[in-house]
Coordinates of C-alpha atoms and ligand atoms in Angstrom, one line a residue:
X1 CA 28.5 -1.3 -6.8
X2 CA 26.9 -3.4 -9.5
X3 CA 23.6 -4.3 -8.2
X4 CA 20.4 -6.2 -9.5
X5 CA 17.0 -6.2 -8.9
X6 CA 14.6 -8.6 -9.7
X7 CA 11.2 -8.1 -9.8
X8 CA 9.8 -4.6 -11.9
X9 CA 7.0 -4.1 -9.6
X10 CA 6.5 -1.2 -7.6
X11 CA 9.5 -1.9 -5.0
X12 CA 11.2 -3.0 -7.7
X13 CA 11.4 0.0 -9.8
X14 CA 11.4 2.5 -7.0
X15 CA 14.7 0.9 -5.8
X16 CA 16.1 0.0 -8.6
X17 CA 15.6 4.1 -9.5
X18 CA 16.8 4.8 -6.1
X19 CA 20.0 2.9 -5.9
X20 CA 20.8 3.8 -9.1
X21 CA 20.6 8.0 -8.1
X22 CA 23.0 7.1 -5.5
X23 CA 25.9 6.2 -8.1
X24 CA 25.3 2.4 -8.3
X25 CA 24.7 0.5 -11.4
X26 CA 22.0 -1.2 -11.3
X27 CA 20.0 -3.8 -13.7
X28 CA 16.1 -4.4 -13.3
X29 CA 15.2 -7.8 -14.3
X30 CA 12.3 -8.9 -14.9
X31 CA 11.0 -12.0 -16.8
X32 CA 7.8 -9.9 -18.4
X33 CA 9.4 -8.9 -21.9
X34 CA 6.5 -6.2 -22.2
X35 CA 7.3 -4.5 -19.1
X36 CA 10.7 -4.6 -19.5
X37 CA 10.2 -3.1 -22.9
X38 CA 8.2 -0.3 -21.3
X39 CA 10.6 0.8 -19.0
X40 CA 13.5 0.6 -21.0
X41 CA 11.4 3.3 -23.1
X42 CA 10.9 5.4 -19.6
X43 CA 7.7 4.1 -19.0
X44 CA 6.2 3.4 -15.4
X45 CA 3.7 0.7 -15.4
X46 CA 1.5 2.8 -12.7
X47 CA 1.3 6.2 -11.0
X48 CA 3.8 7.2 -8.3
X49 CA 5.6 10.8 -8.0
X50 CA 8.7 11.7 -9.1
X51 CA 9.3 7.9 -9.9
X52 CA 9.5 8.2 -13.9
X53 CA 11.6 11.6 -14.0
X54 CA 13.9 9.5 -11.7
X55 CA 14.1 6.3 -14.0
X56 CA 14.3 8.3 -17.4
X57 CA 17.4 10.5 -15.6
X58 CA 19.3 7.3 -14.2
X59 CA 18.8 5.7 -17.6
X60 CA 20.5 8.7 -19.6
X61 CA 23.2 8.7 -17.1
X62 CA 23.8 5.0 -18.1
X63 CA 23.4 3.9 -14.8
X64 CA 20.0 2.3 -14.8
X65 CA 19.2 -0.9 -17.8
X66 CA 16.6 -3.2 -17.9
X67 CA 16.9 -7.4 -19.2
X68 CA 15.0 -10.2 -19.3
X69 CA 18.2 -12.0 -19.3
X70 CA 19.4 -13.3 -15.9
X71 CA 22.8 -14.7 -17.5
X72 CA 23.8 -11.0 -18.3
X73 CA 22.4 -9.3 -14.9
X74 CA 23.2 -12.0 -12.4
X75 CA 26.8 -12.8 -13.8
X76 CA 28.0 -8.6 -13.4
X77 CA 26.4 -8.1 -9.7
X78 CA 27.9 -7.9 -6.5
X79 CA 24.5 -7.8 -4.9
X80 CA 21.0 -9.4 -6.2
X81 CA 18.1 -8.2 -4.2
X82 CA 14.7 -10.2 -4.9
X83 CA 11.6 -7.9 -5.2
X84 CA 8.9 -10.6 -6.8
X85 CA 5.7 -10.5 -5.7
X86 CA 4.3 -12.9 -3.0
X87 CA 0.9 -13.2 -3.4
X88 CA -1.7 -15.1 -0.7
X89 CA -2.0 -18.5 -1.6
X90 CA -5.4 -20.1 -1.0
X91 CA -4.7 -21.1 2.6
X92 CA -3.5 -17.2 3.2
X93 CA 0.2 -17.7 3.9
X94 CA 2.4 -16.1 1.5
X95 CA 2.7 -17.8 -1.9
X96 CA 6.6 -18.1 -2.2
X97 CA 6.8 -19.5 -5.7
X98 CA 8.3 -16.2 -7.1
X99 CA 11.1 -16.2 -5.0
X100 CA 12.1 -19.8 -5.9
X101 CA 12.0 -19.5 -8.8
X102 CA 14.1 -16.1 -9.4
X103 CA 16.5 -18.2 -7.0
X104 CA 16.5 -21.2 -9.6
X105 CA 17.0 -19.0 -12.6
X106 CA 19.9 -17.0 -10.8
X107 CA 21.9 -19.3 -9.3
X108 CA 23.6 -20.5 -12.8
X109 CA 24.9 -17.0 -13.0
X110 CA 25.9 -16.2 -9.5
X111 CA 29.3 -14.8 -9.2
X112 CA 31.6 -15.6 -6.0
X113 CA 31.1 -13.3 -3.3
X114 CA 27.8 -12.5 -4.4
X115 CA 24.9 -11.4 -1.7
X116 CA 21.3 -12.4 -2.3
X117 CA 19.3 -10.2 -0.7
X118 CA 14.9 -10.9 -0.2
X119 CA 13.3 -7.8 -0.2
X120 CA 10.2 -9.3 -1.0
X121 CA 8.0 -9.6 2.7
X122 CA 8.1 -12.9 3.1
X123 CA 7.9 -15.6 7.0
X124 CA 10.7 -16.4 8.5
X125 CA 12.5 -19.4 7.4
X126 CA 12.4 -18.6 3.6
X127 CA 16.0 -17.3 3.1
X128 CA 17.3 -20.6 4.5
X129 CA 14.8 -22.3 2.0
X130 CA 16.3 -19.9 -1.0
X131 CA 19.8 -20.7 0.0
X132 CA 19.2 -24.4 0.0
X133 CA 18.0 -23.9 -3.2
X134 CA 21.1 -21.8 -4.8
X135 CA 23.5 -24.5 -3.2
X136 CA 21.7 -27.3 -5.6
X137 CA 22.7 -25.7 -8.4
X138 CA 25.6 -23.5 -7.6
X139 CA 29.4 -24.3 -6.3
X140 CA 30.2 -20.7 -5.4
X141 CA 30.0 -19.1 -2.0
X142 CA 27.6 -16.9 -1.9
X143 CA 25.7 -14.7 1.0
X144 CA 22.3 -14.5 1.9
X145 CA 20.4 -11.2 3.7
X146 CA 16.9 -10.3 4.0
X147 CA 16.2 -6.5 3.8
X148 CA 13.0 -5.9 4.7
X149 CA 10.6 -2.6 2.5
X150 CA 9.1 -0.1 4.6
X151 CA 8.3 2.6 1.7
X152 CA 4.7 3.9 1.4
X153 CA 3.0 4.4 -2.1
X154 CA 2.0 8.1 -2.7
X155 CA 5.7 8.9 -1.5
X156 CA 7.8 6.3 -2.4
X157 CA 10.6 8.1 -3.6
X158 CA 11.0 10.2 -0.8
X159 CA 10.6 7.2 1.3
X160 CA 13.1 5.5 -0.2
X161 CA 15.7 8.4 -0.1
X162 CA 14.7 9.5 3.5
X163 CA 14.3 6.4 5.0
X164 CA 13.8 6.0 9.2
X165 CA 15.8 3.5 9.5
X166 CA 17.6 0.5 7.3
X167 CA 17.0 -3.0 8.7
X168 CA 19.4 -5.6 8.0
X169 CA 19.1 -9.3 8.1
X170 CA 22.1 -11.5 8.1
X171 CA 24.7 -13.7 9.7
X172 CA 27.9 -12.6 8.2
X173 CA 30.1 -9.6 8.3
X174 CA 30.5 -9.5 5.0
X175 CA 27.3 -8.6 4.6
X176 CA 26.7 -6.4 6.8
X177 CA 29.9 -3.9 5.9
X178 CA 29.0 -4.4 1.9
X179 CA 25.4 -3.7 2.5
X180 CA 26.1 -0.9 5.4
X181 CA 28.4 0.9 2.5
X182 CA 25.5 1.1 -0.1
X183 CA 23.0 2.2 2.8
X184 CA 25.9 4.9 4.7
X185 CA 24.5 7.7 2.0
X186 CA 21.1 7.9 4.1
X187 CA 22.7 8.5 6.9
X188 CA 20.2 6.7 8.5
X189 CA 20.0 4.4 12.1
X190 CA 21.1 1.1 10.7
X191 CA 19.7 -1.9 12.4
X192 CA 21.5 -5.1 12.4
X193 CA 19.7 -8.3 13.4
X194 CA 19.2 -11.9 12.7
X195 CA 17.5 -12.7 9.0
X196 CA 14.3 -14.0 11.2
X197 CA 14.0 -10.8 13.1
X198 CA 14.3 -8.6 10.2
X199 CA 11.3 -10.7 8.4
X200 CA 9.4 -10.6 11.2
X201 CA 10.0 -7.0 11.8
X202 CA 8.9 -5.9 8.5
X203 CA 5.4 -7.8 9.6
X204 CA 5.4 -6.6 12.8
X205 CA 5.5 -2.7 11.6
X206 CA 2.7 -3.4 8.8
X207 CA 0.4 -5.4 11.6
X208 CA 1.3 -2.7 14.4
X209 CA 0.3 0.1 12.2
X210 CA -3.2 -2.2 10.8
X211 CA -4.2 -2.6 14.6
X212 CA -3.1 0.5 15.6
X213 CA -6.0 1.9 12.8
X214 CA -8.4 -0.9 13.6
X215 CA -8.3 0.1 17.5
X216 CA -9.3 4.0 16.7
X217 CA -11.7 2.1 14.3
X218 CA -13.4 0.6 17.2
X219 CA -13.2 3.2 19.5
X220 CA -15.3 5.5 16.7
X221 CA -17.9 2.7 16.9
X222 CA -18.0 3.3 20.6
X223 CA -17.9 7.3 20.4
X224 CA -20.9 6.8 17.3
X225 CA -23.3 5.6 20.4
X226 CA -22.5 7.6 23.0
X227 CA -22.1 11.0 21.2
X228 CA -18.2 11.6 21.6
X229 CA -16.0 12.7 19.1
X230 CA -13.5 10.6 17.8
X231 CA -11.3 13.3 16.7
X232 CA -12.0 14.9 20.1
X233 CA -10.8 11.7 22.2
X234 CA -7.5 11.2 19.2
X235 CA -6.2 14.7 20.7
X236 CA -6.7 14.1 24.4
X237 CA -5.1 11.0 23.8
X238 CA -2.6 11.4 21.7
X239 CA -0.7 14.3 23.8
X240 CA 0.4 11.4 26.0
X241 CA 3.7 11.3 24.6
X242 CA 3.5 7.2 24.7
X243 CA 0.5 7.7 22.3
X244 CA 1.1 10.3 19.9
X245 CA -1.4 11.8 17.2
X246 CA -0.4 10.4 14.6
X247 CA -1.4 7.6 11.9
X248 CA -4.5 6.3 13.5
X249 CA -7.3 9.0 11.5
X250 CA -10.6 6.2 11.9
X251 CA -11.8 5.6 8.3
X252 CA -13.5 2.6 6.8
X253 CA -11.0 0.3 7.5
X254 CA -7.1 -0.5 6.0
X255 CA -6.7 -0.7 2.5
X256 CA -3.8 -1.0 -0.3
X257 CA -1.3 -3.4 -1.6
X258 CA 0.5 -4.3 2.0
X259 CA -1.7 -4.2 5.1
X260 CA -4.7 -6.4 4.8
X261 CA -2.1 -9.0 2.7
X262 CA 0.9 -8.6 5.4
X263 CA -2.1 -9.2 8.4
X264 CA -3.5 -11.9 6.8
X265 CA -0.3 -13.5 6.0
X266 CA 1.2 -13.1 9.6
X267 CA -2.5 -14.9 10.8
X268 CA -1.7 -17.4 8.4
X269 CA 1.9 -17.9 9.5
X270 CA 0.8 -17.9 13.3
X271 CA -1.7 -20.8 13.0
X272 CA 1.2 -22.8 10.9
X273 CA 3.2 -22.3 14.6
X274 CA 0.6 -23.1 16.7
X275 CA -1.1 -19.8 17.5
X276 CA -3.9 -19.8 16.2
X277 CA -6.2 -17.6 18.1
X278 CA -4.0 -14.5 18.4
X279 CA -4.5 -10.7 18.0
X280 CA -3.2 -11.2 14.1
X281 CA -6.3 -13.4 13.3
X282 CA -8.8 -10.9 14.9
X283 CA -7.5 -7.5 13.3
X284 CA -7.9 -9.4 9.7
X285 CA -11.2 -10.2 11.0
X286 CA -12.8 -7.1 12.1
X287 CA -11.5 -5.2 9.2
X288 CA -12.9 -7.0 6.6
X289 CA -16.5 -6.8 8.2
X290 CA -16.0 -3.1 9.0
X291 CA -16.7 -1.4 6.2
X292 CA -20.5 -3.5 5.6
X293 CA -21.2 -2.7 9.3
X294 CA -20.7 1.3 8.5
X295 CA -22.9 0.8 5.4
X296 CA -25.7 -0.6 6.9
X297 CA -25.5 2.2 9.6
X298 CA -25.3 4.7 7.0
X299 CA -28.3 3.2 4.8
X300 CA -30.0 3.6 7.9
X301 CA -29.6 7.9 7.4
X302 CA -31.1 8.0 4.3
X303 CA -34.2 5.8 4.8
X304 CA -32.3 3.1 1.9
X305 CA -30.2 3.2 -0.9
X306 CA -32.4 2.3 -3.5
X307 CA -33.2 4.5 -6.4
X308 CA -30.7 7.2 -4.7
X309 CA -28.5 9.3 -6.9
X310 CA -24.7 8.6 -5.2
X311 CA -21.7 10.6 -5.9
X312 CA -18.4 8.7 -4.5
X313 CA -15.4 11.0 -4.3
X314 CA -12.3 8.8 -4.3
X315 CA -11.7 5.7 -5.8
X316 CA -8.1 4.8 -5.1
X317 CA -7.2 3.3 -2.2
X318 CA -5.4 6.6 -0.6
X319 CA -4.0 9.8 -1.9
X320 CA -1.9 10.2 -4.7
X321 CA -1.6 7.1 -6.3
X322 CA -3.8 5.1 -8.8
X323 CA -3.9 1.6 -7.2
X324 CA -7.2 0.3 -6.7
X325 CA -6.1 -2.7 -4.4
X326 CA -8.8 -3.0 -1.5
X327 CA -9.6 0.3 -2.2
X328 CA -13.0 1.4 0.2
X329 CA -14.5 2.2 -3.6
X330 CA -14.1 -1.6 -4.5
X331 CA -16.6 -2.7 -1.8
X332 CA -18.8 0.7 -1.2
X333 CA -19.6 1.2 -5.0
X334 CA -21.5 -2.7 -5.7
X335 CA -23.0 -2.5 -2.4
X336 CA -24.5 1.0 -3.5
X337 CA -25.4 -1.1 -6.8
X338 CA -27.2 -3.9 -5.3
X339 CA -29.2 -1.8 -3.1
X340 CA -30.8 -0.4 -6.4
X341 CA -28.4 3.4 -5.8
X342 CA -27.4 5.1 -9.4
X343 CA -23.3 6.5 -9.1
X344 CA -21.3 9.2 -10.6
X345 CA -17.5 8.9 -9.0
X346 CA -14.6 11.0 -9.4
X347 CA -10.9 10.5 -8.8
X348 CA -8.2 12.3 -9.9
X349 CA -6.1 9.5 -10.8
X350 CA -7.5 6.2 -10.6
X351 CA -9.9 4.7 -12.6
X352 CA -12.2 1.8 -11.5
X353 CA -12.0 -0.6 -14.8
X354 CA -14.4 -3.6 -13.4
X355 CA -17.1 -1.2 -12.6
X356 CA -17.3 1.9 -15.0
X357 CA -20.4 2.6 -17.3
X358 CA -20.0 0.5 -20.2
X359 CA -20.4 -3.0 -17.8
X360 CA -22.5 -1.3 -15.4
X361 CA -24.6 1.4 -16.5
X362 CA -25.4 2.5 -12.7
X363 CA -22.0 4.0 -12.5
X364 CA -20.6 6.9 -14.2
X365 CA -17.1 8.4 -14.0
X366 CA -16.9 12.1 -14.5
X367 CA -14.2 14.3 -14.5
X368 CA -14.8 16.3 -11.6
X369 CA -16.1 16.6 -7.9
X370 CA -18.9 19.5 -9.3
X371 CA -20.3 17.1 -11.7
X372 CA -20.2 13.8 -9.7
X373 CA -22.0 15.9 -6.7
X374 CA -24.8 17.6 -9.4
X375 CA -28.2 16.2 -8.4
X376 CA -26.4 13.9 -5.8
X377 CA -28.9 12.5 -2.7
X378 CA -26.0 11.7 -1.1
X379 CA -22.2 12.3 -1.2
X380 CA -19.7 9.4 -0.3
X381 CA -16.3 11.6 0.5
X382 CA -14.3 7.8 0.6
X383 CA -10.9 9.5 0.0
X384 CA -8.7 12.6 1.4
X385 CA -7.4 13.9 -2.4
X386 CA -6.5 17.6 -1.5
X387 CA -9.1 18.1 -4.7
X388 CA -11.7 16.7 -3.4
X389 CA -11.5 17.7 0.5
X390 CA -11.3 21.2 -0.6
X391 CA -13.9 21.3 -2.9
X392 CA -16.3 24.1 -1.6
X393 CA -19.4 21.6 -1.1
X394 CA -21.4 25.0 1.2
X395 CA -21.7 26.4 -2.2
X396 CA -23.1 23.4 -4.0
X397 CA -26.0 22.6 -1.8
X398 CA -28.5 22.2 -3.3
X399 CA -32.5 22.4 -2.7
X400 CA -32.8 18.4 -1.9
X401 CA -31.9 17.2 1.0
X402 CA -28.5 16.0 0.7
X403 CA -26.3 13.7 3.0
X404 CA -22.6 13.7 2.9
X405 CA -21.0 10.7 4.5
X406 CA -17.5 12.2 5.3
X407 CA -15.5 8.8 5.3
X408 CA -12.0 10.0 6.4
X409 CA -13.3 13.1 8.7
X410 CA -12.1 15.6 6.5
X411 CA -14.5 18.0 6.5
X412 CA -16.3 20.9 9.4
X413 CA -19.5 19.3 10.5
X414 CA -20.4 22.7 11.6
X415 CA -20.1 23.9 8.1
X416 CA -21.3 21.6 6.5
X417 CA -24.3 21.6 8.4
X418 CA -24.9 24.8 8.2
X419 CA -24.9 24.8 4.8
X420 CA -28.0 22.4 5.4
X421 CA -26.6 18.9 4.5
X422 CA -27.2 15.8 6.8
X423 CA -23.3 15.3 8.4
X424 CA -21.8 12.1 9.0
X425 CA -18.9 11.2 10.2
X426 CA -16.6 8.5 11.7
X427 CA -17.7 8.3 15.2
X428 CA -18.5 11.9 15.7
X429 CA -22.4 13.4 15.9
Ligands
UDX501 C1 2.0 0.7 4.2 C2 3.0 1.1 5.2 O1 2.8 2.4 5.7 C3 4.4 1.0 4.6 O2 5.4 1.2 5.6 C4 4.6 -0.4 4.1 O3 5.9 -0.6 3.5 C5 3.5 -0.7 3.1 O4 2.2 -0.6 3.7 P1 0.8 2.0 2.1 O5 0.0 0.7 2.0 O6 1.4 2.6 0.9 O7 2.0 1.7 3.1 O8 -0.2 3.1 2.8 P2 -0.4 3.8 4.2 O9 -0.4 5.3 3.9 O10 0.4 3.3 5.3 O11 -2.0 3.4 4.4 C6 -2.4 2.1 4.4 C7 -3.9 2.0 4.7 O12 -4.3 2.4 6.0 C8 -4.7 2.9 3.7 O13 -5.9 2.3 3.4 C9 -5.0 4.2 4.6 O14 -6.1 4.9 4.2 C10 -5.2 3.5 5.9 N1 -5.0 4.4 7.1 C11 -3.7 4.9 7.3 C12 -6.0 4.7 8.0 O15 -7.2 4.2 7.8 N2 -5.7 5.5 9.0 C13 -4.5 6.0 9.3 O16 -4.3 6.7 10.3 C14 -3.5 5.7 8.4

């Protein structure tokens, strides 16, 4: 199948990458000539594994190109699947002007039979919008479908070849036997559905998962007074098979690219319909105030921030990947600032540009976890980077007394103790 993607942003690439390795030809388009430039080189914009050996392999099999020119993608392709970014618009909801546009610039070009699929999250009701807007300017029949993203960053790749399951949103069989053929390979559940239940379910998974991690968030705040362990209750719980273990480690609240925008977008949406006071609003709520709440606590330990020397281990917003958006680092690092604290961070991979030395001479990046943690009053362990939660800190201890706020609950409070640090933890003493 001839297939194009528009959009070169993460989901972009990683699918465009993705379909092509399946045998499909497939064109990223993109209306940033820079970026296209870059990628027709090889080059990946940011960091995610395996993503740029997979792009500079499709490429030399011929199967992967990049344009800026929607006449020469959209004219050649079967299918045209719409990854532009949606962005919050001032009121919250999600700023469609993206997608309209990428529909006004194909729909010159669209050839007959044709399926435009949104991959971009977006509310229900926007494919019928993006439709309407095709039909003003093209004559041909064409087909509409909305197939909703579930990758993670860190592992998108493997996400993206290994999927759960494949939702699809559409009306016609057409659709659904074209798309079901480029999808068969996964050998994956399929899931059929209306266009408005595949948008919503593509919200629903991202707010499920956000609440499911505020809920164990509160629960630590209740376990913090009463001298339970968080970690303690997640295993009694979670063997009730209803439960589970899984994906709900307390932290400092949801970060990253999706969850705070999908939750505050769905918030947004639900007080558009009426609803305004729901569970949506709330979860957006509480975790943006978590993370001061914590600090205050945790100021608390250490008798004040000020004149403190901070190391902060972990700047990205998770594990193997580079992206800073609403990344705990972001907020922890000029709060540590204004309360008069000095920093030296590491990460292995990301890099916090706003806030580095040369505008703010309070923060340092180094190069490693041994120098951030040298001469450190306190130890701010924000992310779980196999380099940094290994990192023998029992052999580092030094004379000081020395606090490490273990944000993610990574490390043995016993050992870490015993090694004469002050421990603190997410909800557990
Ligand atoms: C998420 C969804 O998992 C993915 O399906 C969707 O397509 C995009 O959004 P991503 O943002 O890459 O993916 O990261 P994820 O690993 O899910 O973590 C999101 C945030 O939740 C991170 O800040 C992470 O640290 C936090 N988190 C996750 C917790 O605090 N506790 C957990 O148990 C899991």
């Amino acid at each position: 199948m001839t297939i194009t993607i528009i959009g070169t942003g993460f989901v972009g690439v990683v699918s465009a990458a993705v379909y092509a390795s399946l045998g499909n030809r497939v064109i990223g388009l993109d209306i940033d000539q820079n970026k296209i430039n870059k990628l027709k080189k090889g080059q990946v914009p940011f960091f995610e594994a395996d993503l740029e050996e997979l792009l500079i392999e499709q490429q030399k099999a011929k199967r992967l190109t990049f344009t800026t020119s929607y006449q020469e993608a959209i004219s050649q392709s079967e299918i045209i699947v719409i990854a532009v970014g949606t962005p919050s618009a001032p009121d919250e909801t999600a700023d469609l002007r993206y997608v309209m546009k990428s529909a006004e610039s194909l729909a010159p070009y669209l050839q007959k039979d044709a399926i435009v699929a949104i991959k971009s999250t977006v509310p229900p009701g926007t494919l019928e919008k993006l439709i309407k807007k095709i039909k003003k300017q093209s004559k041909v029949k064409f087909y509409g479908a909305s197939l909703p993203e579930f990758l993670r960053e860190g592992s998108a790749v493997y996400d993206t070849l290994h999927p759960d399951r494949i939702v699809i949103g559409a009306q016609d069989d057409f659709v659904f036997k074209k798309l079901d053929q480029l999808y068969e390979v996964f050998k994956a559940p399929i899931v059929h559905c209306s266009v408005a239940s595949a948008q919503m379910a593509k919200y629903t998974a991202n707010t499920y998962l956000a609440t499911r991690i505020t809920f164990i968030n509160e629960i630590a705040n209740l376990c913090q007074k009463n001298g339970a362990d968080i970690e303690e209750v997640i295993n009694a719980i979670g063997l009730d098979q209803r439960i589970g273990q899984h994906y709900w480690y307390p932290g400092l609240g949801y970060g990253g690219s999706c969850f705070p925008k999908d939750v505050k977008e769905l918030a947004a949406y639900s007080r558009t319909v009426g609803e305004e006071g729901n569970l949506m609003n709330k979860i957006n709520e509480i975790n943006k105030q978590r993370i001061f709440d914590l600090l205050i606590d945790f100021e608390k330990k250490v008798n004040g921030f000020a004149d403190k020397k901070i190391a902060v281990l972990g700047l990205s917003f998770k594990p193997n990947t580079d992206d800073m958006r609403e990344a705990p680092s972001t907020k922890v690092i000029p709060y540590l600032i204004s309360k008069g604290a000095s920093i030296k961070s590491y990460d292995p991979m990301a890099n916090y540009e706003e806030f580095t030395n040369e505008k703010h001479k309070e923060h340092q990046q180094v190069a490693n976890v041994k120098q951030a943690i040298k001469g450190a009053d306190a130890i701010f362990l924000l992310v779980e980077w196999p380099k940094i939660v290994n990192f023998p800190f029992p052999e580092f201890k030094e004379k000081r007394p020395q606090t490490i706020f273990d944000c993610r609950n990574q490390l043995d409070p016993d050992e870490i103790k015993k090694a004469g640090y002050q421990y603190v933890g997410i909800g557990r003493s």
